[in-house]
PDB file of C-alpha atoms in Angstrom:
ATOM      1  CA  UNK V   1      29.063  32.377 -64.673  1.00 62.00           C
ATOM      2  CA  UNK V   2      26.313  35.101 -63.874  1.00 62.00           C
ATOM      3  CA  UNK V   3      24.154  35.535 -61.133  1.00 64.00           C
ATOM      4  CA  UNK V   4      20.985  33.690 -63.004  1.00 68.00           C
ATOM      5  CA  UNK V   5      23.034  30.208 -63.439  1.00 70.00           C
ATOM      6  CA  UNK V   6      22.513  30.223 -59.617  1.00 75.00           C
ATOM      7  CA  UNK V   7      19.523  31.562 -58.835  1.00 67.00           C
ATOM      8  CA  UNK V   8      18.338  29.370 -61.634  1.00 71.00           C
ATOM      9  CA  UNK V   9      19.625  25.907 -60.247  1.00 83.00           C
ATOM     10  CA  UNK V  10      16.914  23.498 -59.538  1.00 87.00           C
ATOM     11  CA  UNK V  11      18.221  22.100 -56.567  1.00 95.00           C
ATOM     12  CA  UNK V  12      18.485  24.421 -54.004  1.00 97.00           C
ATOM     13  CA  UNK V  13      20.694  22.313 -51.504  1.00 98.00           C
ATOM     14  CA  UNK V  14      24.432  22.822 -51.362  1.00 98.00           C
ATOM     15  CA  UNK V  15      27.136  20.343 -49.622  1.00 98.00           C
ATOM     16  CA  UNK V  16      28.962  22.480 -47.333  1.00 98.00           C
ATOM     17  CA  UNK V  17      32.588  22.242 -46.488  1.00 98.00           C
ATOM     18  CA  UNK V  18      33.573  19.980 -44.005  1.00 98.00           C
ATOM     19  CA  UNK V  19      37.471  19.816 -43.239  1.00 97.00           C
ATOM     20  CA  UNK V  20      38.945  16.598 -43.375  1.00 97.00           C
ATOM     21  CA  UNK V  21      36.174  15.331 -45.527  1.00 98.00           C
ATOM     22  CA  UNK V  22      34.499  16.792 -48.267  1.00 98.00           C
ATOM     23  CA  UNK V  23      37.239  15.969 -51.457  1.00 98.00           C
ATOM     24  CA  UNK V  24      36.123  14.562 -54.542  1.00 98.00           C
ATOM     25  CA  UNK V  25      35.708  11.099 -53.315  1.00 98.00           C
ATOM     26  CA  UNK V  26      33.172  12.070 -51.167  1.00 98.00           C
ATOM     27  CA  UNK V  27      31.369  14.450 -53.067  1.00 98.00           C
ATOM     28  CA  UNK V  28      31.026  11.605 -56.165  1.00 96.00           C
ATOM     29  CA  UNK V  29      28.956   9.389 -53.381  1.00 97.00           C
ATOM     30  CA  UNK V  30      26.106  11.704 -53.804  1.00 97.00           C
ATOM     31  CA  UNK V  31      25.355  11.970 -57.757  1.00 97.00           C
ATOM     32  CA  UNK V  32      22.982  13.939 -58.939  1.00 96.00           C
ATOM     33  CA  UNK V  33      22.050  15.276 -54.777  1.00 98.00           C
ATOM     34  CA  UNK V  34      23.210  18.527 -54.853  1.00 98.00           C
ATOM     35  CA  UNK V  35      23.098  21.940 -57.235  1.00 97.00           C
ATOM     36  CA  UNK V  36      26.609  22.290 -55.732  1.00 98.00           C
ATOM     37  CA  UNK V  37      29.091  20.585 -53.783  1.00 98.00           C
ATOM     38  CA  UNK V  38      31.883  22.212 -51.950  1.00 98.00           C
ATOM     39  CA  UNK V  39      35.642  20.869 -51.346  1.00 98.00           C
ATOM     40  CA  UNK V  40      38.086  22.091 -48.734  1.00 98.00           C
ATOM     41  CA  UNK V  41      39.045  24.213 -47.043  1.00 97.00           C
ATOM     42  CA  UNK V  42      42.362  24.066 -48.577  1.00 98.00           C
ATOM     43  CA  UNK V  43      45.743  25.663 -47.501  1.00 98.00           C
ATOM     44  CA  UNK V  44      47.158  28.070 -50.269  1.00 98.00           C
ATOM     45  CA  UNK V  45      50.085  29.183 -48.411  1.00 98.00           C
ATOM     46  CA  UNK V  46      52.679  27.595 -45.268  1.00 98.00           C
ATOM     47  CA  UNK V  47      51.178  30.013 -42.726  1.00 98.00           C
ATOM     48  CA  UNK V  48      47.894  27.967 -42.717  1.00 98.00           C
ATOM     49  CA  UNK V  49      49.440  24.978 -43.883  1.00 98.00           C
ATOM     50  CA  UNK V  50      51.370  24.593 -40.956  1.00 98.00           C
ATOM     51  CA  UNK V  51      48.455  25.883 -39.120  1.00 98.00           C
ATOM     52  CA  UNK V  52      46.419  22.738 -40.693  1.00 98.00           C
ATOM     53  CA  UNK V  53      49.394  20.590 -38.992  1.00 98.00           C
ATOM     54  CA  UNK V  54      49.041  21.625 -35.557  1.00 98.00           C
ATOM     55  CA  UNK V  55      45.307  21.065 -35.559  1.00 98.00           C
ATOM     56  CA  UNK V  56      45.523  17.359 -36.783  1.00 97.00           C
ATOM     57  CA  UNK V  57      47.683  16.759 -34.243  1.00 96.00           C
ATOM     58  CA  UNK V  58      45.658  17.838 -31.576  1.00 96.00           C
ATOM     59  CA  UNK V  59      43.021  15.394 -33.528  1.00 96.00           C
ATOM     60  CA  UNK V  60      40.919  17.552 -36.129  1.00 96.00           C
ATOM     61  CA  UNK V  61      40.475  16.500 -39.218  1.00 96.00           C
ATOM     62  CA  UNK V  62      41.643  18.885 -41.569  1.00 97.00           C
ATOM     63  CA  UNK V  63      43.069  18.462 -45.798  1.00 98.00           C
ATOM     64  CA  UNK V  64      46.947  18.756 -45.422  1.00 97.00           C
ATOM     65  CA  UNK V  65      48.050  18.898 -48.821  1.00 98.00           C
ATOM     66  CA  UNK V  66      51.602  19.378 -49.349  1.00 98.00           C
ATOM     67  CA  UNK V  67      52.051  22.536 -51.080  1.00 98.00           C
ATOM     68  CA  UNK V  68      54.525  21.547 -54.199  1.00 98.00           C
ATOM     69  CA  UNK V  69      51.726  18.786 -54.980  1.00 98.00           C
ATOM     70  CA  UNK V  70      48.926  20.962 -54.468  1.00 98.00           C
ATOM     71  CA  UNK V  71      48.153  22.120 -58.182  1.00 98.00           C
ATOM     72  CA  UNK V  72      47.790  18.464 -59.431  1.00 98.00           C
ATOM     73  CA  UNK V  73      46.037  17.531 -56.126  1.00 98.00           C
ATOM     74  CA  UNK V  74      43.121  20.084 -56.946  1.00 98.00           C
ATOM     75  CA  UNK V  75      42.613  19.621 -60.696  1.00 98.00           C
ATOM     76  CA  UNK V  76      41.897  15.883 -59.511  1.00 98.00           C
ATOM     77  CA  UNK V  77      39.835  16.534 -56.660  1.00 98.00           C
ATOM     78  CA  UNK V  78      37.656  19.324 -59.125  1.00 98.00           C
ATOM     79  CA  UNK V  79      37.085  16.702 -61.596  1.00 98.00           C
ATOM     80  CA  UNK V  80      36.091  14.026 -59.004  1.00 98.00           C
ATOM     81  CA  UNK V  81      33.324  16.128 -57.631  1.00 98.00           C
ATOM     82  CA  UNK V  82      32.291  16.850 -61.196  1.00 98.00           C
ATOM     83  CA  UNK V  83      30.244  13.282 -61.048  1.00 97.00           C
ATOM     84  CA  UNK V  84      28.582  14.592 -58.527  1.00 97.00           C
ATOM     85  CA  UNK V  85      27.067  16.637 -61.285  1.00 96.00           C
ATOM     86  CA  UNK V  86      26.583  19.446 -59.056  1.00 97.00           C
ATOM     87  CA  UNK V  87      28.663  22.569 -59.565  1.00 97.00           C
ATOM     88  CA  UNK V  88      32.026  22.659 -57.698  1.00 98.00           C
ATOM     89  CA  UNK V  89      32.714  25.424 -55.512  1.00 98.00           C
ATOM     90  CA  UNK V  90      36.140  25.105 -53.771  1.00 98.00           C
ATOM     91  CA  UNK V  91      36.672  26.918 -49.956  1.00 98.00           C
ATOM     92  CA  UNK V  92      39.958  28.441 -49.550  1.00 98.00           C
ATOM     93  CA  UNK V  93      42.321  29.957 -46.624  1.00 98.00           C
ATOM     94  CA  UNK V  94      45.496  31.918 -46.711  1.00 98.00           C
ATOM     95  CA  UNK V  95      47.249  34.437 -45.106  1.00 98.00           C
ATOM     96  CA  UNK V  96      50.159  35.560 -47.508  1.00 98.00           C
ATOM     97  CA  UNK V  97      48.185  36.104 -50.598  1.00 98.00           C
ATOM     98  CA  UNK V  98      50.783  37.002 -53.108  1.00 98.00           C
ATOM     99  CA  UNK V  99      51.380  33.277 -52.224  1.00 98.00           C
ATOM    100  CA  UNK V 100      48.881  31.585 -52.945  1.00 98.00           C
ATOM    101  CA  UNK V 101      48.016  33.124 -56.288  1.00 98.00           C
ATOM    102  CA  UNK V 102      49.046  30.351 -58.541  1.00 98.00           C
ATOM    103  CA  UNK V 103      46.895  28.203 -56.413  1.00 98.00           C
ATOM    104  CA  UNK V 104      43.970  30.514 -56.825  1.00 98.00           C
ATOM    105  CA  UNK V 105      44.665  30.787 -60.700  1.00 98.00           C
ATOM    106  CA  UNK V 106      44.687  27.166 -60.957  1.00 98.00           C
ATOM    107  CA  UNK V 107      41.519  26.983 -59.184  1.00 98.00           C
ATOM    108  CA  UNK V 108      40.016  29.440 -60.928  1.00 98.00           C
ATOM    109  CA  UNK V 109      40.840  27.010 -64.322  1.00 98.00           C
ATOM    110  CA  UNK V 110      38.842  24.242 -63.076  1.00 98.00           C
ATOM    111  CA  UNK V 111      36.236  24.963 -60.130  1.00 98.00           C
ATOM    112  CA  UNK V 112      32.699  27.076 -60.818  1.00 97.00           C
ATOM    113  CA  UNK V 113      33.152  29.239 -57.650  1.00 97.00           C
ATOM    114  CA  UNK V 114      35.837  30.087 -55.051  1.00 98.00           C
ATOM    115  CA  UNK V 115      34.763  30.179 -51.687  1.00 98.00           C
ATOM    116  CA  UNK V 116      36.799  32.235 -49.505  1.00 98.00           C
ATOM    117  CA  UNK V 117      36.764  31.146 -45.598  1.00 98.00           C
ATOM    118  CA  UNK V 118      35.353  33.807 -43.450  1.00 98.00           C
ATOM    119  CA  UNK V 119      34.466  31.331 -40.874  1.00 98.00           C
ATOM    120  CA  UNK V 120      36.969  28.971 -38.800  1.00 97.00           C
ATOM    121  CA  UNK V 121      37.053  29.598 -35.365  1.00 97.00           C
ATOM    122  CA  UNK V 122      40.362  27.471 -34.917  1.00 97.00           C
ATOM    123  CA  UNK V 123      42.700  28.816 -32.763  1.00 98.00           C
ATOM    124  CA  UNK V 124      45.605  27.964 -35.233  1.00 98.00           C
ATOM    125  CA  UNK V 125      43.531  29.639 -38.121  1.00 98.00           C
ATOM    126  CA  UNK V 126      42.533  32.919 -36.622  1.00 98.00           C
ATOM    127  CA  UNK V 127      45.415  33.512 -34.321  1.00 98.00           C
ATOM    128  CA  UNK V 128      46.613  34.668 -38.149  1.00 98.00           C
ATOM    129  CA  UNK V 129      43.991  36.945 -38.195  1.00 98.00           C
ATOM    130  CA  UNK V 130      41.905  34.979 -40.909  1.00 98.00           C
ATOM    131  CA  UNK V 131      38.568  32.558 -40.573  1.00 98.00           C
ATOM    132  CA  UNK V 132      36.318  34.276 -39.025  1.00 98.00           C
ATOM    133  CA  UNK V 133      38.617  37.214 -37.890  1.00 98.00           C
ATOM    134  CA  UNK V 134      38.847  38.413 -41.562  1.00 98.00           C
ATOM    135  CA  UNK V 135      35.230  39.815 -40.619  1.00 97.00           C
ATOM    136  CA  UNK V 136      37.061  42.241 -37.936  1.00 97.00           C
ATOM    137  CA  UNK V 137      39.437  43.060 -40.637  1.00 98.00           C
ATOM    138  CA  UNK V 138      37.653  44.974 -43.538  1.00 98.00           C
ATOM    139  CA  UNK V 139      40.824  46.387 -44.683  1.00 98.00           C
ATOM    140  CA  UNK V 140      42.593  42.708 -45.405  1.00 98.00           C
ATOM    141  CA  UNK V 141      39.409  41.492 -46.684  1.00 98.00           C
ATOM    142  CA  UNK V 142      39.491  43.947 -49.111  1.00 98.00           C
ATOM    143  CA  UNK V 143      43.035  43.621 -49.889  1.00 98.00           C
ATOM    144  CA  UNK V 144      42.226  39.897 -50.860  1.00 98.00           C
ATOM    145  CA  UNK V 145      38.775  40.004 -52.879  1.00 98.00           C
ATOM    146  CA  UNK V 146      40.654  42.634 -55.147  1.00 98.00           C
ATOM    147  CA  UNK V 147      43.413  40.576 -56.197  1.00 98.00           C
ATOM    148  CA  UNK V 148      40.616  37.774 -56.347  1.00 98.00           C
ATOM    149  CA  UNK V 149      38.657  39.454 -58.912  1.00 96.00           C
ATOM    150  CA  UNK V 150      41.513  39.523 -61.251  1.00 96.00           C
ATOM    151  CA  UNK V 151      40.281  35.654 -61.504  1.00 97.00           C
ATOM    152  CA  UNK V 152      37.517  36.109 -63.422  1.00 94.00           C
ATOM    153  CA  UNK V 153      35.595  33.480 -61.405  1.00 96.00           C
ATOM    154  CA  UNK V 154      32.654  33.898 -58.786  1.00 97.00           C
ATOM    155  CA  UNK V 155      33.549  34.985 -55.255  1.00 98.00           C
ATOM    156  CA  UNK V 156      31.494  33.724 -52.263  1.00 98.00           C
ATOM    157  CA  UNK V 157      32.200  34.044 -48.317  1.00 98.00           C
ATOM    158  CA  UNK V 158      31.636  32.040 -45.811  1.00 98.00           C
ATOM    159  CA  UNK V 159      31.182  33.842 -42.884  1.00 98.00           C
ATOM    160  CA  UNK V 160      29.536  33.286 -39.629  1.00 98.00           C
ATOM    161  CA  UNK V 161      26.589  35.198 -37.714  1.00 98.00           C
ATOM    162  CA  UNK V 162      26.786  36.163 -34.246  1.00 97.00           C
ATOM    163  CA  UNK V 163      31.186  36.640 -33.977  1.00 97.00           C
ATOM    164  CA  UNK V 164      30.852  40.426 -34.688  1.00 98.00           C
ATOM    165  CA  UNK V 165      27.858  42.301 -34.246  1.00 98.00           C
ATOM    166  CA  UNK V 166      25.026  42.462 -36.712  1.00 98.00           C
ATOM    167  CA  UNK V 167      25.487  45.925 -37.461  1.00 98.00           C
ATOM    168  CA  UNK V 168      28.944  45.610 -38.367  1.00 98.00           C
ATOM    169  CA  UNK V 169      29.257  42.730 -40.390  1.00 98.00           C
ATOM    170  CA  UNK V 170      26.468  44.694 -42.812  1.00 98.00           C
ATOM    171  CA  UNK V 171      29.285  47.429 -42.665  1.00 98.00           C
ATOM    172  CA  UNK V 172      31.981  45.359 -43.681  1.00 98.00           C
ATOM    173  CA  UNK V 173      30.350  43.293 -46.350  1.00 98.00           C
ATOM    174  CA  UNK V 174      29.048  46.370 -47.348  1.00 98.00           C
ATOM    175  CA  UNK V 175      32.701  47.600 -47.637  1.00 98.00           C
ATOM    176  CA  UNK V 176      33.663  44.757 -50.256  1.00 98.00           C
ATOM    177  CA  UNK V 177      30.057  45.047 -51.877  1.00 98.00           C
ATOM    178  CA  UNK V 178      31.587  45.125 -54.835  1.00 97.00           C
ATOM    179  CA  UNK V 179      34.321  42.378 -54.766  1.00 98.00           C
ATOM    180  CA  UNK V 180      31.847  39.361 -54.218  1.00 98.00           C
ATOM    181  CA  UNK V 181      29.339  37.206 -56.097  1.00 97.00           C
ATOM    182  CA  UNK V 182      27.727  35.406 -52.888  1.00 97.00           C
ATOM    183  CA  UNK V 183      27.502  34.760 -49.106  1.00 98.00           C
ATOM    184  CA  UNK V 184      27.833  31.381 -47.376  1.00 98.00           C
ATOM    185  CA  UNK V 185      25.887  32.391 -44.141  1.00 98.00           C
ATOM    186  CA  UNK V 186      26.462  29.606 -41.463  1.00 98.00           C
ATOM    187  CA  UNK V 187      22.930  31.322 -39.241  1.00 98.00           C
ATOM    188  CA  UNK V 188      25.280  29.920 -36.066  1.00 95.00           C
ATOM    189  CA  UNK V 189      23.195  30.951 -32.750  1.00 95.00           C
ATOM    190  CA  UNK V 190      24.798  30.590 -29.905  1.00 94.00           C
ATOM    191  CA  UNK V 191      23.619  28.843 -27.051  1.00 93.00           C
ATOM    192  CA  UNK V 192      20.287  27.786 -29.064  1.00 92.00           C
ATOM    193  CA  UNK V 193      19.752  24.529 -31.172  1.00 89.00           C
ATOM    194  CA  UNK V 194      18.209  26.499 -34.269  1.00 93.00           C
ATOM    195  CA  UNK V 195      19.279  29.039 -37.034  1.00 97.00           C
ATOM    196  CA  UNK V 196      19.334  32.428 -36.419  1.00 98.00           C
ATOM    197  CA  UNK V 197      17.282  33.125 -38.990  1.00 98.00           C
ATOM    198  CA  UNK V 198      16.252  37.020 -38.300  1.00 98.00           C
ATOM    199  CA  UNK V 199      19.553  38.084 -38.434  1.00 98.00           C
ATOM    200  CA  UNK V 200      19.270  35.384 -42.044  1.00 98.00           C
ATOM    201  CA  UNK V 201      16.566  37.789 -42.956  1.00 98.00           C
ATOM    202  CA  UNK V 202      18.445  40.927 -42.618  1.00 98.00           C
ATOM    203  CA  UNK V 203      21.533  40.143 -43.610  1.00 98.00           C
ATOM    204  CA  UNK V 204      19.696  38.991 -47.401  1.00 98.00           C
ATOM    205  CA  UNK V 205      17.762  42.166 -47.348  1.00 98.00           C
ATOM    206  CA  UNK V 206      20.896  44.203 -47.032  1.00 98.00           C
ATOM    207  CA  UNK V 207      22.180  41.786 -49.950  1.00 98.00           C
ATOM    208  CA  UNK V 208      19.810  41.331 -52.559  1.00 96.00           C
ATOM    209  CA  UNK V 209      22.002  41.919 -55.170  1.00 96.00           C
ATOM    210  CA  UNK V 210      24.275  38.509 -54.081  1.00 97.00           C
ATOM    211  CA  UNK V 211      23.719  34.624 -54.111  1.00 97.00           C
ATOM    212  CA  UNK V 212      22.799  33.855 -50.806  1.00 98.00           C
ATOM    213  CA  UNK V 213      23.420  30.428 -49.308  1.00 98.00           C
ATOM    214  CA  UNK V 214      21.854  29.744 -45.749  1.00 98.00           C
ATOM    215  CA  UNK V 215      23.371  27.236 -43.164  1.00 98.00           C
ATOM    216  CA  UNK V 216      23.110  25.265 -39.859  1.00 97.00           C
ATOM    217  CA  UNK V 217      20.429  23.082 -38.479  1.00 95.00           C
ATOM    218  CA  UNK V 218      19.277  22.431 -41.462  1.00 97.00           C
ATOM    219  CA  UNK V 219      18.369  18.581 -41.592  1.00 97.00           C
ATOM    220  CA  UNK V 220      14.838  18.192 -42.757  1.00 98.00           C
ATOM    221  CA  UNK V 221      12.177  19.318 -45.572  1.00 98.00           C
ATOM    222  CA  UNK V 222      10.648  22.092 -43.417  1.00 98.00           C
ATOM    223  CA  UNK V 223      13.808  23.371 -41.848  1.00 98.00           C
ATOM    224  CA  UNK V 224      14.756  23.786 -45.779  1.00 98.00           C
ATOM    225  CA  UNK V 225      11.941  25.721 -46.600  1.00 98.00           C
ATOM    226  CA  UNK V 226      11.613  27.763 -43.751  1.00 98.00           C
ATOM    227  CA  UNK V 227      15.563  29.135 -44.324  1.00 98.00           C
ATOM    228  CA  UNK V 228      14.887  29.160 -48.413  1.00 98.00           C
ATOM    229  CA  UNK V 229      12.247  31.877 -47.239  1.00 97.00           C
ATOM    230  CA  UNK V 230      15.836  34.328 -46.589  1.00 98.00           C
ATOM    231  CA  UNK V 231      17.955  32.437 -48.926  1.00 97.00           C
ATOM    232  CA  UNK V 232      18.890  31.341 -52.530  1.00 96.00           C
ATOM    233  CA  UNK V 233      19.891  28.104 -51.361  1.00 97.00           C
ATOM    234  CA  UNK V 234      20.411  26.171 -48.327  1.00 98.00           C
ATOM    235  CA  UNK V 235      23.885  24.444 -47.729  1.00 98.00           C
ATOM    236  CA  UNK V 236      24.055  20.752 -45.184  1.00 98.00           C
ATOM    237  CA  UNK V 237      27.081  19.183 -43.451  1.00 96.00           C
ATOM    238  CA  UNK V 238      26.086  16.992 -40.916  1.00 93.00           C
ATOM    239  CA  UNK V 239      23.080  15.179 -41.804  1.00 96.00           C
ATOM    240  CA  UNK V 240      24.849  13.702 -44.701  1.00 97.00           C
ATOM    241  CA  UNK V 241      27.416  12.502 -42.308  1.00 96.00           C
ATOM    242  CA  UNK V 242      24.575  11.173 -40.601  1.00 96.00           C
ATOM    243  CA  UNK V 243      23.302   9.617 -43.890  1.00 97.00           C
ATOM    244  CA  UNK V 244      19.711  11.935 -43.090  1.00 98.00           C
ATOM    245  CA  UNK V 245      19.274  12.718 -47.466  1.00 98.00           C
ATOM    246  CA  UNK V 246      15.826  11.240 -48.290  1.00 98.00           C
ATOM    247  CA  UNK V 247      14.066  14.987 -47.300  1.00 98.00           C
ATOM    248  CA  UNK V 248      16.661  16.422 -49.860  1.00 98.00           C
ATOM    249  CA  UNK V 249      15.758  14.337 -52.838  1.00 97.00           C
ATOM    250  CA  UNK V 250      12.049  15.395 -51.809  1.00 97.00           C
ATOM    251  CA  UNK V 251      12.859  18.818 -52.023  1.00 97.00           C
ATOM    252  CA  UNK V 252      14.309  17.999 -55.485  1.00 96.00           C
ATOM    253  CA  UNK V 253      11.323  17.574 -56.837  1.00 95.00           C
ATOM    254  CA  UNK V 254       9.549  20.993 -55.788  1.00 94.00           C
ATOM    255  CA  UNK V 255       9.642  23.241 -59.065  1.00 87.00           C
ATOM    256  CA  UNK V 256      10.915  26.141 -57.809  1.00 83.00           C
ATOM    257  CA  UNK V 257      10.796  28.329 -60.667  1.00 68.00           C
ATOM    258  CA  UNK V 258       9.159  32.025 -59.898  1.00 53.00           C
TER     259      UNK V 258
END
């Protein structure tokens, strides 16, 4: 898939990954909603497996998929989202990489994009030095999108603004420039009940050559067009929950085509 399948989808909202809760099933309630839906995040190795364990039992929802029965588990959950019919992008966490491979491959068989997590803030998930600590860690990052590209399959991140400096984060991505296909920006401002969406802005002028997909607070028609100023697309989580849709079928219908 090249860049223009993306930039050319004509709907611009994306379901973003919600753990615990965006599989197949959930993704096939909203048919015909969404240019793409994600699924996950999904353990590809027992570091963040067992990781996955610990938080459910402290009462997070999170997809604990036994690891021998994950390769059947995925091709399923792929083709369930496929009624969506929205592309099926598929958010993934590991720590031992050589690992998870086969998992990756097998994704790579089925799903349109692979969505690396750059982004939980779990204790149990970056006490391992991945989510959002992979952003500290340009070295490891690297390390994985390299072996990643051997999958012949789009590479997005999602990361998070406002962990590491502004500054830096362009220097990292900047460091795997060449590894990835997109960036899954969740505009996360802390302390305030809207989207950073300067540091949006800079971040996707530093990256005009990747798919940009912008995130958080984003629950109504102008919301969506004031972030699709900085972005490619727009992703939701919680106003689905919430059942808030009706402004995304509206912005459906704008012809976006420039």
């Amino acid at each position: 898939m090249n860049k223009d399948i993306l930039l050319e989808l004509n709907k611009k909202v994306v379901l973003a990954p919600m753990a615990g809760i965006t599989d197949g099933d959930f993704c096939m309630q909203f048919k015909g909603l969404f240019g793409i839906v994600t699924i996950g995040g999904y353990n590809l190795d027992s570091l963040t497996y067992e990781a996955s364990i610990k938080m459910e039992k402290r009462g997070r929802k999170e997809f604990v998929i036994d690891l021998d029965e994950f390769e059947d588990y995925i091709i399923n959950e792929i083709k369930k989202a496929r009624n969506s019919n929205s592309l099926v992008s598929v958010n993934v966490r590991f720590v031992n990489i050589d690992e998870a491979y086969d998992r990756l491959l097998t994704i790579s068989k089925y799903a349109d994009i692979i969505e690396l997590n750059c982004h939980c803030r779990q204790k149990e998930i970056t006490s391992l030095g991945i989510g959002q600590e992979l952003m500290r860690n340009k070295s490891l990052l690297k390390e994985f999108l390299s072996i990643m590209n051997n999958l012949n399959k789009p590479i997005f991140l999602k990361i998070r603004l406002n962990y590491i400096p502004l500054s830096k984060l362009i220097e990292n991505l900047d460091y795997v420039r060449d590894y990835f296909d997109g960036l899954h920006i969740d505009c996360f401002y802390p302390g305030k009940p809207y989207a950073d969406l300067n540091s949006l802005k800079i971040l996707s002028e530093n990256f005009k050559d990747k798919i940009i997909i912008g995130n958080n607070s984003v629950d109504s028609l102008n919301k969506a067009l004031e972030m699709l100023k900085y972005s490619n697309l727009v992703s939701v989580a919680r106003c689905v929950l919430k059942g808030n849709i009706e402004w995304i079928k509206e912005l459906n219908k704008i012809n976006f085509s420039y």
